[in-house]
Structure formats: C-alpha cells, structure tokens
PDB file of C-alpha atoms (C1' of nucleotides) and ligand atoms in Angstrom:
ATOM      1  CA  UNK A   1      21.423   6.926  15.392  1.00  0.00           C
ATOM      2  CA  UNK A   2      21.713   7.692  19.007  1.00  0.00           C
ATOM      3  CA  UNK A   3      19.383  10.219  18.720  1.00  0.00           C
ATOM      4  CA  UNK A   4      17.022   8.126  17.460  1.00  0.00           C
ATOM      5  CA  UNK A   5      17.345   5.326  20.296  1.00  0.00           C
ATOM      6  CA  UNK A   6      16.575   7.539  22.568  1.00  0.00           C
ATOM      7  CA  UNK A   7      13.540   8.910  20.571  1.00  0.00           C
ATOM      8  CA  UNK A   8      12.394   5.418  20.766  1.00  0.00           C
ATOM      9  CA  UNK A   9      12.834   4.484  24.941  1.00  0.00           C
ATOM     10  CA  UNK A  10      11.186   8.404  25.381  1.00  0.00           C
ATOM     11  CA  UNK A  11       8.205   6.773  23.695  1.00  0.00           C
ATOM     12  CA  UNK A  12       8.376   4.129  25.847  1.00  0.00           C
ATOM     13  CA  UNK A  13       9.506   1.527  24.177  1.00  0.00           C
ATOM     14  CA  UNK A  14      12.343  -0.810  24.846  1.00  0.00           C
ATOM     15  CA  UNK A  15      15.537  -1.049  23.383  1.00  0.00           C
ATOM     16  CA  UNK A  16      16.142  -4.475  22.182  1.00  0.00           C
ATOM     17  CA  UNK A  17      18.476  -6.113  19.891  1.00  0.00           C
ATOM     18  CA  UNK A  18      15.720  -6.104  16.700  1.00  0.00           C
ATOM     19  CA  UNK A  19      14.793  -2.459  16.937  1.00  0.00           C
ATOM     20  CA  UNK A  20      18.554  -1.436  16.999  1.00  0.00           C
ATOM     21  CA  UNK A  21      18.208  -4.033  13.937  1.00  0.00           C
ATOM     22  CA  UNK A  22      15.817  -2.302  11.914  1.00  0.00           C
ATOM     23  CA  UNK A  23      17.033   1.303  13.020  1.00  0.00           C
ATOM     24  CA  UNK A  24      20.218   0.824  11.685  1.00  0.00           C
ATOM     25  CA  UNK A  25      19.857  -1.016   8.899  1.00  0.00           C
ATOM     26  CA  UNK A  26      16.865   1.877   7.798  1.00  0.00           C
ATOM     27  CA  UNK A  27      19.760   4.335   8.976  1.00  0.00           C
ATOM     28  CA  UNK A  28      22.249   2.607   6.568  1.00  0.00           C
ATOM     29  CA  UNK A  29      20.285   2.225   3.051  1.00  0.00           C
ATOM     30  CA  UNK A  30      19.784   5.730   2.840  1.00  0.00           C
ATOM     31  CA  UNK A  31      16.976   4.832   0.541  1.00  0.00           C
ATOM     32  CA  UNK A  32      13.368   4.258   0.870  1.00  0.00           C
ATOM     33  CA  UNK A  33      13.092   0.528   0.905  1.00  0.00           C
ATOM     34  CA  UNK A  34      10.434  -2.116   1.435  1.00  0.00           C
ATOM     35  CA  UNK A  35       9.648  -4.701   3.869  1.00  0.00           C
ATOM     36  CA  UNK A  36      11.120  -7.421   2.026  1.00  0.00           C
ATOM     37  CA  UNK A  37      14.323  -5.664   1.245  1.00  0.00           C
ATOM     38  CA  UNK A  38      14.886  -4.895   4.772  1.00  0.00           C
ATOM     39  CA  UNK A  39      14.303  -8.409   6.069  1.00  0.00           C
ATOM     40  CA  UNK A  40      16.781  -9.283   3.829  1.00  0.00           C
ATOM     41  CA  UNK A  41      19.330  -7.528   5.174  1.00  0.00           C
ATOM     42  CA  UNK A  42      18.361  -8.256   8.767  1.00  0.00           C
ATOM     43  CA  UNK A  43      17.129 -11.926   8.614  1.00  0.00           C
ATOM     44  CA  UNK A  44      18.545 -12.662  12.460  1.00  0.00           C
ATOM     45  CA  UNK A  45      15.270 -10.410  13.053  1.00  0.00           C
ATOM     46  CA  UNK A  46      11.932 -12.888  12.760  1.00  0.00           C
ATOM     47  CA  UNK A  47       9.803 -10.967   9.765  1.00  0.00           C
ATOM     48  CA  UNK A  48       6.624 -10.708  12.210  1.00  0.00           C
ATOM     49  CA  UNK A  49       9.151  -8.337  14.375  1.00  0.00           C
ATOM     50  CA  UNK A  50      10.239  -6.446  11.627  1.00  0.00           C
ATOM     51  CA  UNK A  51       6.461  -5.214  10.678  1.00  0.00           C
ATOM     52  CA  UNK A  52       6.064  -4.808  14.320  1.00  0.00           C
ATOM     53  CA  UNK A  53       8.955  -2.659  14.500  1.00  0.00           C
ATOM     54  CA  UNK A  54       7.912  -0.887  11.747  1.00  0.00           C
ATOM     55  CA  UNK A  55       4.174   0.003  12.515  1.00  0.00           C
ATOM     56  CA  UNK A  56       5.711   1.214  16.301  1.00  0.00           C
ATOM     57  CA  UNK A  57       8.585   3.601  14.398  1.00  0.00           C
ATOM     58  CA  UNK A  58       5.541   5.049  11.705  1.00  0.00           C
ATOM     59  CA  UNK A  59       3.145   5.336  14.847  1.00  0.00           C
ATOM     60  CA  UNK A  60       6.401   7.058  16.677  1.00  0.00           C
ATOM     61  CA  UNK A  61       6.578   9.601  13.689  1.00  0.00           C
ATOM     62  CA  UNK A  62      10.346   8.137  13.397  1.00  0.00           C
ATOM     63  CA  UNK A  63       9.671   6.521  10.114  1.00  0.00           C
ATOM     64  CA  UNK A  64       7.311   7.961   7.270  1.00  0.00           C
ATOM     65  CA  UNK A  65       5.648   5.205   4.603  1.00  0.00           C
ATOM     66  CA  UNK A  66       5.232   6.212   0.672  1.00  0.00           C
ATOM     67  CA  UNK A  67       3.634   4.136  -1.651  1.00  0.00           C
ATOM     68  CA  UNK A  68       6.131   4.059  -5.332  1.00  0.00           C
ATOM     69  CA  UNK A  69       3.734   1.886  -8.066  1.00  0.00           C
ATOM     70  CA  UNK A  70       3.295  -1.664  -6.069  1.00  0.00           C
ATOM     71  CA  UNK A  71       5.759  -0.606  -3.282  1.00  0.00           C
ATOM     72  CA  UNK A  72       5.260  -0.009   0.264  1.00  0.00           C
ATOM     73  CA  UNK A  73       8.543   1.527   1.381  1.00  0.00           C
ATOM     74  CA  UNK A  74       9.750   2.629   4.454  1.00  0.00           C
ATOM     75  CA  UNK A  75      12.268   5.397   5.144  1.00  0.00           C
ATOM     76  CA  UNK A  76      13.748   7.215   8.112  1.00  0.00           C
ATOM     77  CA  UNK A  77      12.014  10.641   8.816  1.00  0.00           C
ATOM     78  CA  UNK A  78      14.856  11.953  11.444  1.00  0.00           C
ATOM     79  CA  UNK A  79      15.919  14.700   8.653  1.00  0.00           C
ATOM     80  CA  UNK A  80      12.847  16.036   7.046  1.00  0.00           C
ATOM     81  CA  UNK A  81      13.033  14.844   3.376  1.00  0.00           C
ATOM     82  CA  UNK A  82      10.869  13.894   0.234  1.00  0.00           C
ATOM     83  CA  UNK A  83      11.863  11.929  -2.884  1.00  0.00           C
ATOM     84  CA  UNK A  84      11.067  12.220  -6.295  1.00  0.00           C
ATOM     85  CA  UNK A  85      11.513   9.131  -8.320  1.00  0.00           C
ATOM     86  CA  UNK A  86      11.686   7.795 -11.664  1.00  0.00           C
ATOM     87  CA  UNK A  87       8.760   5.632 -12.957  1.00  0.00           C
ATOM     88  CA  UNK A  88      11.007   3.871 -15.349  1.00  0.00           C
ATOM     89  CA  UNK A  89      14.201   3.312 -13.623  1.00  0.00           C
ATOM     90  CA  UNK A  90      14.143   3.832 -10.364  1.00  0.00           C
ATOM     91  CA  UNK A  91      16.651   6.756  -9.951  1.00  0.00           C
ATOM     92  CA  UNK A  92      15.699   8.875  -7.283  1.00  0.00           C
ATOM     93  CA  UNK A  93      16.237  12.558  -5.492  1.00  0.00           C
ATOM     94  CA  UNK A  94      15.878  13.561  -1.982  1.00  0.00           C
ATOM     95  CA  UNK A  95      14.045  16.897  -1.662  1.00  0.00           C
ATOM     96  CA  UNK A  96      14.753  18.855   1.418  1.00  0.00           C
ATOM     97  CA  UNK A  97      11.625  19.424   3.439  1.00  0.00           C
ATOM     98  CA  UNK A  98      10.797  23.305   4.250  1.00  0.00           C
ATOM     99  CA  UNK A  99       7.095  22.785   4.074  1.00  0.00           C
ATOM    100  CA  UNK A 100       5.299  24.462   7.186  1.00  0.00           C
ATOM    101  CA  UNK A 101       1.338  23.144   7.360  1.00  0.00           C
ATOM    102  CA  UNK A 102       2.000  24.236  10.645  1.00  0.00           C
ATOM    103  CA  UNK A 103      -1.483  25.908  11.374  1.00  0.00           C
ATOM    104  CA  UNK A 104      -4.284  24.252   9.859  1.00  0.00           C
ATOM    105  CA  UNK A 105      -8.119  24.936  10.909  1.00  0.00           C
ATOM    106  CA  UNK A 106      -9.920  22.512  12.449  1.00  0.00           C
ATOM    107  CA  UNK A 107      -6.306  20.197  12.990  1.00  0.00           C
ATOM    108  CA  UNK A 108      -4.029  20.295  15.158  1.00  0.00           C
ATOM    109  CA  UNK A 109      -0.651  18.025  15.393  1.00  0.00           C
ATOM    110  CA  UNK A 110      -0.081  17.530  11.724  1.00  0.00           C
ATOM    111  CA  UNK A 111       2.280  15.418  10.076  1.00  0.00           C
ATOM    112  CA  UNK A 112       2.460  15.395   5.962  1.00  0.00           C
ATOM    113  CA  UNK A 113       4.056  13.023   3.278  1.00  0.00           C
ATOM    114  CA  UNK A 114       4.846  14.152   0.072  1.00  0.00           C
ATOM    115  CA  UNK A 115       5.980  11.810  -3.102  1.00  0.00           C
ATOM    116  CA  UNK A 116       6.921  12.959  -6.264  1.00  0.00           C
ATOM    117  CA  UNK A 117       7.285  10.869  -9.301  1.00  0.00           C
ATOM    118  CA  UNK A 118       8.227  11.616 -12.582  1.00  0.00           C
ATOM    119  CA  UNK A 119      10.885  10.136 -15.778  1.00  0.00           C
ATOM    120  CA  UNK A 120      14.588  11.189 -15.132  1.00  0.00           C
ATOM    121  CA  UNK A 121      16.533  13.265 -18.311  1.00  0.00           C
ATOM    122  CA  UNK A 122      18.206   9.797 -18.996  1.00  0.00           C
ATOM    123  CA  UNK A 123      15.069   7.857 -19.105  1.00  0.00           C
ATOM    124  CA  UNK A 124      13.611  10.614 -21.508  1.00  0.00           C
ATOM    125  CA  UNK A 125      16.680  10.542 -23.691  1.00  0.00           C
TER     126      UNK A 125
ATOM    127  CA  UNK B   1     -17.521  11.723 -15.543  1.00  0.00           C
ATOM    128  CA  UNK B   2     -18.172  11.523 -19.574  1.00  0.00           C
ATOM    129  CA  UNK B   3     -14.900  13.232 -19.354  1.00  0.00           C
ATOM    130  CA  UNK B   4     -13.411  10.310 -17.363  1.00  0.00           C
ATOM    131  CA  UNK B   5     -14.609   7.919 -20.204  1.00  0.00           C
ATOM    132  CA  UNK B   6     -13.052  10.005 -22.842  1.00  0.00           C
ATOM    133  CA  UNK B   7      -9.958  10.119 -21.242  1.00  0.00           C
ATOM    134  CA  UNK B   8      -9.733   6.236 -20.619  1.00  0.00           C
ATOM    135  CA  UNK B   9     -10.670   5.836 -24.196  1.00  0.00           C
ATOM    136  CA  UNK B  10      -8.167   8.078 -24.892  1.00  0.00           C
ATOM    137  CA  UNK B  11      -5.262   6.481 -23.404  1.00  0.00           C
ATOM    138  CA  UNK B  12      -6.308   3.144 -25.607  1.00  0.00           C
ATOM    139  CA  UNK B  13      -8.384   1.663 -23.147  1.00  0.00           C
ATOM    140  CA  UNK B  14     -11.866  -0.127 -24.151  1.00  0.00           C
ATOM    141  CA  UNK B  15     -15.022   1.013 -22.386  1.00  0.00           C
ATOM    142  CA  UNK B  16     -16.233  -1.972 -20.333  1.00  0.00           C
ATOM    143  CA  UNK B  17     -18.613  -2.129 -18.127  1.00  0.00           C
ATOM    144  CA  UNK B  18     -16.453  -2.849 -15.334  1.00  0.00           C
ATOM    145  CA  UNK B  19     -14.592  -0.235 -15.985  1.00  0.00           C
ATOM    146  CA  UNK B  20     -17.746   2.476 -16.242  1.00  0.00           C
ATOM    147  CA  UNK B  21     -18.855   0.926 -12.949  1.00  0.00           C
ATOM    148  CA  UNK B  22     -15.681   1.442 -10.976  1.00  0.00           C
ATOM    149  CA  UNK B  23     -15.708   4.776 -12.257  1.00  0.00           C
ATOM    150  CA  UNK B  24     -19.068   5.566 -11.147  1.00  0.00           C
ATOM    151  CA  UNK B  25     -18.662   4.182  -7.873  1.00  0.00           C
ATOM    152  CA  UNK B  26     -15.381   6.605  -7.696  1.00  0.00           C
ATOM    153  CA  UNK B  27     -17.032   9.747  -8.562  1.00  0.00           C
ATOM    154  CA  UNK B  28     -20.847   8.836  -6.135  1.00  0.00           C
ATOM    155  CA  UNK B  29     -18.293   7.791  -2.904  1.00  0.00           C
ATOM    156  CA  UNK B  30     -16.262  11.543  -3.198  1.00  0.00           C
ATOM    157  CA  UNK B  31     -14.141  10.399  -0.323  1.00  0.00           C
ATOM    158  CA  UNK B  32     -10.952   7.884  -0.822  1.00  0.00           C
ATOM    159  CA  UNK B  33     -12.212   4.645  -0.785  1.00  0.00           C
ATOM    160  CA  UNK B  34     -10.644   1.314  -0.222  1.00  0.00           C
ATOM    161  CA  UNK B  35     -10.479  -1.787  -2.715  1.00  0.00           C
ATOM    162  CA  UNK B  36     -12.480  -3.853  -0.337  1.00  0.00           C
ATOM    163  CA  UNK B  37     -14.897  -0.977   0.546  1.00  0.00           C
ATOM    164  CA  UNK B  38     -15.276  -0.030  -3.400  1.00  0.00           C
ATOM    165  CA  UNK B  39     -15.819  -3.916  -4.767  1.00  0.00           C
ATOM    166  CA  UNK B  40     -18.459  -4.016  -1.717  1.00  0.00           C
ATOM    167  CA  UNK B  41     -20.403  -1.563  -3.640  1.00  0.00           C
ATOM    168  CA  UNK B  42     -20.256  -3.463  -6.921  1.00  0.00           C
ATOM    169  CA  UNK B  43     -19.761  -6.494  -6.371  1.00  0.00           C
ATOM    170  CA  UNK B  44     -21.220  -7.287 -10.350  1.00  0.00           C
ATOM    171  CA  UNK B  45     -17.442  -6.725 -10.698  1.00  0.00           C
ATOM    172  CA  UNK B  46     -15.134  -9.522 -10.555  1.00  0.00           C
ATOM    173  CA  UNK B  47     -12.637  -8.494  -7.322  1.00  0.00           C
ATOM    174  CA  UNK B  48      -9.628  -9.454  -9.962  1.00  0.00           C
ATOM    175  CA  UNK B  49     -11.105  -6.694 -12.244  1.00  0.00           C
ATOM    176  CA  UNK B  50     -11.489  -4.264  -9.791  1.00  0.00           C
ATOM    177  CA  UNK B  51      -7.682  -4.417  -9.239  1.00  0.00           C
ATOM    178  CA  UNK B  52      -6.626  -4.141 -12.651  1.00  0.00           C
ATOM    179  CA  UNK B  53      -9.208  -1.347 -13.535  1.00  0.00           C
ATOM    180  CA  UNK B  54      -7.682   0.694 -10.355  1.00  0.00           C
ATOM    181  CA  UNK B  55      -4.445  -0.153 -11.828  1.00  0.00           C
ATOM    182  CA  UNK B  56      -4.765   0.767 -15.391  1.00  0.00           C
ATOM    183  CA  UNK B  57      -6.632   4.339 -13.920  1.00  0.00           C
ATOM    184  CA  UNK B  58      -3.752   4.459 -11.449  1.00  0.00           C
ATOM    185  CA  UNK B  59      -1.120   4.539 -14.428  1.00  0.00           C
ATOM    186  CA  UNK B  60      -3.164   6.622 -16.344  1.00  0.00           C
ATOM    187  CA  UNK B  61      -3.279   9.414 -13.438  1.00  0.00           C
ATOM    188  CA  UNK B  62      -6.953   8.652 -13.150  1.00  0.00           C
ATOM    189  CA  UNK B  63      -6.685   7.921  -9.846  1.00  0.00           C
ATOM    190  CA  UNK B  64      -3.929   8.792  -6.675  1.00  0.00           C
ATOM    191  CA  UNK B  65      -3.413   6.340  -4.118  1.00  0.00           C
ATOM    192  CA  UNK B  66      -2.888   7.583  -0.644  1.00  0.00           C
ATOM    193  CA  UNK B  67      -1.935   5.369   2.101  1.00  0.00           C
ATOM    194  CA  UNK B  68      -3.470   6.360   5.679  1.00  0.00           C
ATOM    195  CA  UNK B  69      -2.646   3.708   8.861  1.00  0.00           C
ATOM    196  CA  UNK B  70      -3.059   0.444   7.260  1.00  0.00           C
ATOM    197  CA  UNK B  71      -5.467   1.622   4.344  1.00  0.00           C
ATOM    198  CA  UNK B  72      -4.408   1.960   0.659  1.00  0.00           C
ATOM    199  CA  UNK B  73      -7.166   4.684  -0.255  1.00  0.00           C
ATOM    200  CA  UNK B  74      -7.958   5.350  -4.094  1.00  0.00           C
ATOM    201  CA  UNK B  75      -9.518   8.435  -5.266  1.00  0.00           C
ATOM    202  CA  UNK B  76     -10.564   9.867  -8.498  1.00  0.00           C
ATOM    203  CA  UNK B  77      -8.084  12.600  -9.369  1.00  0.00           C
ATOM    204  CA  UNK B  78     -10.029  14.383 -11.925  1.00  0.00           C
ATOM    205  CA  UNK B  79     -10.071  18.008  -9.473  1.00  0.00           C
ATOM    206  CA  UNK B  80      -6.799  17.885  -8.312  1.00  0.00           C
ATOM    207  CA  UNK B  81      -6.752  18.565  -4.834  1.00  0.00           C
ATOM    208  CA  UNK B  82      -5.205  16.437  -1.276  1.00  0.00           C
ATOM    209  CA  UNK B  83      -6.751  15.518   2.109  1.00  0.00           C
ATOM    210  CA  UNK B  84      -5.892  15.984   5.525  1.00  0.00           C
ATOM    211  CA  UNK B  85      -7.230  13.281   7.572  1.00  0.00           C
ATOM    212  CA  UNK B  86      -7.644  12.621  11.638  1.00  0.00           C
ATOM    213  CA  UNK B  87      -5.982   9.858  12.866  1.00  0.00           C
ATOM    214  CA  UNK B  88      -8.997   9.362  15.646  1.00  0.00           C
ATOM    215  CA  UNK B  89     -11.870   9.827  13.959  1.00  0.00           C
ATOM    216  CA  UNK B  90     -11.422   9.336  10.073  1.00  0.00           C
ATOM    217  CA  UNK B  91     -12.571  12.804   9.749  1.00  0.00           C
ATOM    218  CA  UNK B  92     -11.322  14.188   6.514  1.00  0.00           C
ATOM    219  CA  UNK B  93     -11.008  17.844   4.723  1.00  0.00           C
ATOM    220  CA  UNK B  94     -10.564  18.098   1.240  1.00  0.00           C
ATOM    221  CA  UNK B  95      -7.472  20.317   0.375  1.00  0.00           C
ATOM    222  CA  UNK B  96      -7.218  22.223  -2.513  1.00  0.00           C
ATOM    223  CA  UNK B  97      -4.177  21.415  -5.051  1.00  0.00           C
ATOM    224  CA  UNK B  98      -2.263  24.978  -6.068  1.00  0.00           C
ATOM    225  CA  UNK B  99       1.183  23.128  -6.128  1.00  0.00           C
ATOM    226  CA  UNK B 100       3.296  23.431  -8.974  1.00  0.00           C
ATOM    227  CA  UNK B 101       6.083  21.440  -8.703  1.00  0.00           C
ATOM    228  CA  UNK B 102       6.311  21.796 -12.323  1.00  0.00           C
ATOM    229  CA  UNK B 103      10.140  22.077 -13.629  1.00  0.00           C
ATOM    230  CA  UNK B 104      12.065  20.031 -11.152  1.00  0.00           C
ATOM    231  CA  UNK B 105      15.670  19.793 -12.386  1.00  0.00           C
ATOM    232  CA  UNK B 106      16.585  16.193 -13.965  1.00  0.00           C
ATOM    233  CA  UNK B 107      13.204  15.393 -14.093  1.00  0.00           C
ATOM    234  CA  UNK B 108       9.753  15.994 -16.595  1.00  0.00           C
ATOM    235  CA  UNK B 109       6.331  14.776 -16.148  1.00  0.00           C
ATOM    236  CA  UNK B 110       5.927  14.725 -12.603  1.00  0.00           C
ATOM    237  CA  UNK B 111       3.264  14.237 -11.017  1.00  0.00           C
ATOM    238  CA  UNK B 112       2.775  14.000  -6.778  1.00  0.00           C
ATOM    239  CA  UNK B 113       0.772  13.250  -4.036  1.00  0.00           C
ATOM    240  CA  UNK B 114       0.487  14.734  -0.900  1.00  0.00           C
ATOM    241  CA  UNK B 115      -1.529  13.781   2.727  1.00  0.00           C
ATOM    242  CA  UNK B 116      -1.869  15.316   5.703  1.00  0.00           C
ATOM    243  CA  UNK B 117      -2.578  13.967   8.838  1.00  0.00           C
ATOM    244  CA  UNK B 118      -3.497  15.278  12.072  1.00  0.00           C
ATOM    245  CA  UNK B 119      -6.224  15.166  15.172  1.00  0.00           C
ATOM    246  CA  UNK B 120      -9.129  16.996  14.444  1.00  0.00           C
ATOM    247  CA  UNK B 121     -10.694  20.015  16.789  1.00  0.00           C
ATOM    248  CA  UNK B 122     -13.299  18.096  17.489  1.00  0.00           C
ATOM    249  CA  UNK B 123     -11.153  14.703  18.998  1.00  0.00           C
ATOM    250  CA  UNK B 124      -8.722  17.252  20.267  1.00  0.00           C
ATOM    251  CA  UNK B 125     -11.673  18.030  22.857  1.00  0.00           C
TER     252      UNK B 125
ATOM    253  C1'  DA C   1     -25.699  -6.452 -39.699  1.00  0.00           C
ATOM    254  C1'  DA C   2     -22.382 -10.033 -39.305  1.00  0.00           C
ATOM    255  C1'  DC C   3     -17.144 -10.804 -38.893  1.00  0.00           C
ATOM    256  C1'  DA C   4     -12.649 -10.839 -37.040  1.00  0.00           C
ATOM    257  C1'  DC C   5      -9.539 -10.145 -33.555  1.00  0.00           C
ATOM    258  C1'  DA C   6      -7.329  -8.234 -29.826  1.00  0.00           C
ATOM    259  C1'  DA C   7      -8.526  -6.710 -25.385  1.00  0.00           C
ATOM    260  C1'  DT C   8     -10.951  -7.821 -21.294  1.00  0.00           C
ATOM    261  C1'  DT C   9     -13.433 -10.582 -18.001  1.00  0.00           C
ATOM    262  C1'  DG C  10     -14.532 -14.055 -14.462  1.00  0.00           C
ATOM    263  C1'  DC C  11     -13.104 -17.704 -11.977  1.00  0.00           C
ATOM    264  C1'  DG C  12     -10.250 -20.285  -8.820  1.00  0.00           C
ATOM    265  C1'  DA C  13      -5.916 -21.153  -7.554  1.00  0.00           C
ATOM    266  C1'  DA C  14      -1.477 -19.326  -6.441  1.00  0.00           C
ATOM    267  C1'  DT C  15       1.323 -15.959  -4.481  1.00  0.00           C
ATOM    268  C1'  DT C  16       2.559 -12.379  -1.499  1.00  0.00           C
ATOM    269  C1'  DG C  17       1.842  -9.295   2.424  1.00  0.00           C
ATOM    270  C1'  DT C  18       0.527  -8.767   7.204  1.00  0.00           C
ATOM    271  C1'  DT C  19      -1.267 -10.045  11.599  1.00  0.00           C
ATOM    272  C1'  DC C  20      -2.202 -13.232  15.548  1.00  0.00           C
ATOM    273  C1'  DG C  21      -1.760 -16.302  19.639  1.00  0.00           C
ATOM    274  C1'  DC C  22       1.001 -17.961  22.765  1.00  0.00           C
ATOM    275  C1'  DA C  23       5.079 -19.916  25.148  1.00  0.00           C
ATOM    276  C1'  DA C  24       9.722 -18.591  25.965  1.00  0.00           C
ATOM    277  C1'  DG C  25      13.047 -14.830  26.541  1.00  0.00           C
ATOM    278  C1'  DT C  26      14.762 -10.100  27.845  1.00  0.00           C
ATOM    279  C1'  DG C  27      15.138  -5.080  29.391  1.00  0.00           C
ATOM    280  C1'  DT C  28      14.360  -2.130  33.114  1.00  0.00           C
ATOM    281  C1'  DT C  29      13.564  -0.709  37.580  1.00  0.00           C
ATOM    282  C1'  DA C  30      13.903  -1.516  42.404  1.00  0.00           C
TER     283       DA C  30
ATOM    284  C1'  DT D   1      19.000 -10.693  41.690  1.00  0.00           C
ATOM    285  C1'  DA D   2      14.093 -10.758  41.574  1.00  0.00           C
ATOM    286  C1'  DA D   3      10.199  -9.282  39.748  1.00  0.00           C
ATOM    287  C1'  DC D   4       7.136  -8.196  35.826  1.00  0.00           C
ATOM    288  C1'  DA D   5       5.600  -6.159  31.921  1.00  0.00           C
ATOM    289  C1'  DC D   6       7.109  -5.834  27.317  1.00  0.00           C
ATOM    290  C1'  DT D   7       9.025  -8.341  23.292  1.00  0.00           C
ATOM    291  C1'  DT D   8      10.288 -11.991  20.469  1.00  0.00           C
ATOM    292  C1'  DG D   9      10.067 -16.083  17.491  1.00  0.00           C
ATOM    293  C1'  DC D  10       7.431 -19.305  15.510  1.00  0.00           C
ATOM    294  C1'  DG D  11       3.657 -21.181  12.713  1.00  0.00           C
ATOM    295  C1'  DA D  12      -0.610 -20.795  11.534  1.00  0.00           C
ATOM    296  C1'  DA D  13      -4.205 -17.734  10.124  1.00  0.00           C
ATOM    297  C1'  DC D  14      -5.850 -14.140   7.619  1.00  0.00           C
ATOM    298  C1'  DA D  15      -5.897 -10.535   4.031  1.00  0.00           C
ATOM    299  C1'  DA D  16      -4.382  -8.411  -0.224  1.00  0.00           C
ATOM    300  C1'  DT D  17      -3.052  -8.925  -4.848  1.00  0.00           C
ATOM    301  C1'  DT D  18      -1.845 -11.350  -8.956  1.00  0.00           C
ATOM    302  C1'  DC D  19      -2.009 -15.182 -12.395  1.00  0.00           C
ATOM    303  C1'  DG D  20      -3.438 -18.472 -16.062  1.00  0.00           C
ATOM    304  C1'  DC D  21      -6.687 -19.515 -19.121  1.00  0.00           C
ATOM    305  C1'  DA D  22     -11.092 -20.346 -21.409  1.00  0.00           C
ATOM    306  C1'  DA D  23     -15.089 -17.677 -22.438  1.00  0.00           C
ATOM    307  C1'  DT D  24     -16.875 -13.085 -23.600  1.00  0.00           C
ATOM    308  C1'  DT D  25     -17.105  -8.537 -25.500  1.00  0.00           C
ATOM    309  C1'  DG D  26     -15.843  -3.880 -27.690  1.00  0.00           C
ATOM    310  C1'  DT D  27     -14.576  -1.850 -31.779  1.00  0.00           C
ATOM    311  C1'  DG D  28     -13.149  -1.223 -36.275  1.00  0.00           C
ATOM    312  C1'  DT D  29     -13.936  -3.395 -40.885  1.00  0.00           C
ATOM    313  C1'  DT D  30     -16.543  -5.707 -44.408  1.00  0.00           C
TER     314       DT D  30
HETATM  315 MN1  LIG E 201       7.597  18.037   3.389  1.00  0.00          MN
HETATM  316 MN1  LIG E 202      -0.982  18.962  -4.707  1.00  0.00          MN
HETATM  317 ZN1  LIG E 203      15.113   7.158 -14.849  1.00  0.00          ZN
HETATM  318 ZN1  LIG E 204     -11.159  13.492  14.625  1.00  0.00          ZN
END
DNA sequence: AACACAATTGCGAATTGTTCGCAAGTGTTA
DNA sequence: TAACACTTGCGAACAATTCGCAATTGTGTT
C-alpha cells in the first residue's frame, strides 16, 4: 500500500485523498472488480475521478484490466497474478504469474494479461 | 469459413444473413476489429444485431475479445493464436497459441486469452 | 411447394458506461 | 505562505450496449 503510493508520486502524480481512495479500496477487495462496484464502495470519490484514477493506475502499469463476459474489471497488478474464473458462478482462482515474454523481436517493454475461464468441479457436479 | 457456418449451426444457431455477414467481415479484416469499425463495414446489418451475433459467437468460442487502451477488439478464433500489440503505433504481430492450460485443478473446460503489449522496434527509434 | 412456428431481425427508445469542460479546490515546492 | 500546475466535482455530452416488440425469415414437416 505504501509501496504503491509511492509508485504513483514517482510517476508523477499527486497524492490526493481519491487516489488513496481507489488504491485502497482496489487493495482491500482482493478481487477483480468493476467500475461500478468500486464506486460503490468509495462514493465520497465523484465517479468521473474514479475512471480517471483508473485509466492513470492502468497507464502506470499499477492496475491491469480483464474483460469476464460483460465485465470490465479492474484489479491491482503489484503481485504478478492471473485468475481463472467460473462462467457459471463466479468462483474464482488466482494463478501466480511466472510467465517471462521478456525478449520478444521486434518489442521491447512488454506487459501481458492473461484470463482464464472455465466451470468450477461444483458447477459441473 | 464453411467451417465457421457449420459450427454455428452446430451449436443450434440459424444461418442468417447477418450472421454470414459478420462472419465474413471477421475472417476478410484478419486483424481484431472493433464493433464500431466492423458494423462500418456492413452496415446492411442492424448495429443491435451486430452485438448479439458477436455475442452469441463470443459464447460459442467463435470469437475472443481482447481489450487494448480503450478498445474492446473481437477476433475470429478459429486458428488459435494471441497478439502482441504497440501501444504507439497500433502495430500488431500475430502470436502463435501452443498453450495448454489444459487440466487446471478445480476446473474443466477452460478456455483463455492472452495479449501482449509493448513498443515496437520501429517507435522505439 | 406451402405451412407452421420458433428464432431472429430491425427499429427506436432506454439504459449504462465513459469522457468533457470548466470553475473551484488542493498538493507540492520554494 | 505564496505561487501554480495538477486535480476534483459537477452536469452535461457523448458513446456503447441492451431492450421491447411487431414484422420477417430459416428450417423442419406436411
Ligand atoms: Mn502472467
Ligand atoms: Mn494461447
Ligand atoms: Zn462455479
Ligand atoms: Zn509501434
């Protein structure tokens, strides 16, 4: 949480009372979770600031974005992680990142996002 | 792309003409394409159809949805294979798919999607 | 070939998601 | 404490996506 404040002001952004917001409560629902969701939680934040916040943390590399059916959700990337998720109920896994795209021709600076989806034992019965 | 019909038909699906033209337009474009861009090249198509056509492919595994900056990219996901994209330019390699995330504990069926991102050579100067 | 019926479409309106413009407020640095 | 640029809140604007429903069409059956 500290850590990632100052990963914010060393991209040269301030630190004001509805980033803190949105850090913490992203830092808090250990869960992917959507734009709506979030402004729920945090509804002292104005909802134009909270997408603000958001595109500055996903252009900062401090948030990554996956798409889950008609969701757009939004999840902390300080430890490295995926998620697969169920299709029917929801439940969901983190997946411990160990990927290395490191060296790619012709690109340089990559970043990667990886979603899995699938049905959980319980959902198949 | 007969192969694509058969396999809509196949998942109890009706062959419209809507549907054949999205298709189409997915297999000439070979690059992820946007809604807007896509209905722009057939605009015959009722915008409301185009959705639920993408949709119903979507579900189907047709189609993966990939989300780069602020565009939700479709793209036919008959070869499976990912992208690495430049965050400048919109240059974009095709990656090949040789992932097998097959038996994941506590889950079956799964099914994932993968981007890279990056700066190309070229806007790298 | 005509029929029957559920599935699908087009249309416009409704809903939801996201961005904008600008005046007022705030963090940082000197 | 005084700048001053960066941010915020607010509403309106704009864009994306879905909905409801009457009209149309694909497909399997006579
Ligand atoms: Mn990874
Ligand atoms: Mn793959
Ligand atoms: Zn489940
Ligand atoms: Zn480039």
């Amino acid at each position: 949480m500290e850590k990632l404040k100052k990963q914010l002001v060393k991209a040269g952004y301030k630190m004001t009372a509805p980033r803190i917001a949105v850090l913490e409560e992203l830092s808090v629902s250990r869960h992917p979770i959507s734009v709506r969701n979030l402004h729920k939680k945090i509804k002292a934040v104005n909802r134009a600031s909270v997408y603000r916040t958001l595109n500055l943390l996903e252009e900062s590399h401090l948030v990554n974005v996956e798409v889950i059916g008609k969701e757009k959700l939004y999840c902390l990337a300080n430890v490295p992680h995926h998620h697969i998720i169920c299709k029917q109920c929801g439940y969901m896994e983190e997946i411990k990142c160990n990927h290395n795209f490191g060296y790619f021709k012709n690109f340089s600076n990559i970043h990667h996002q990886l979603t899995l989806t699938g049905v959980c034992n319980k959902c198949a019965k």
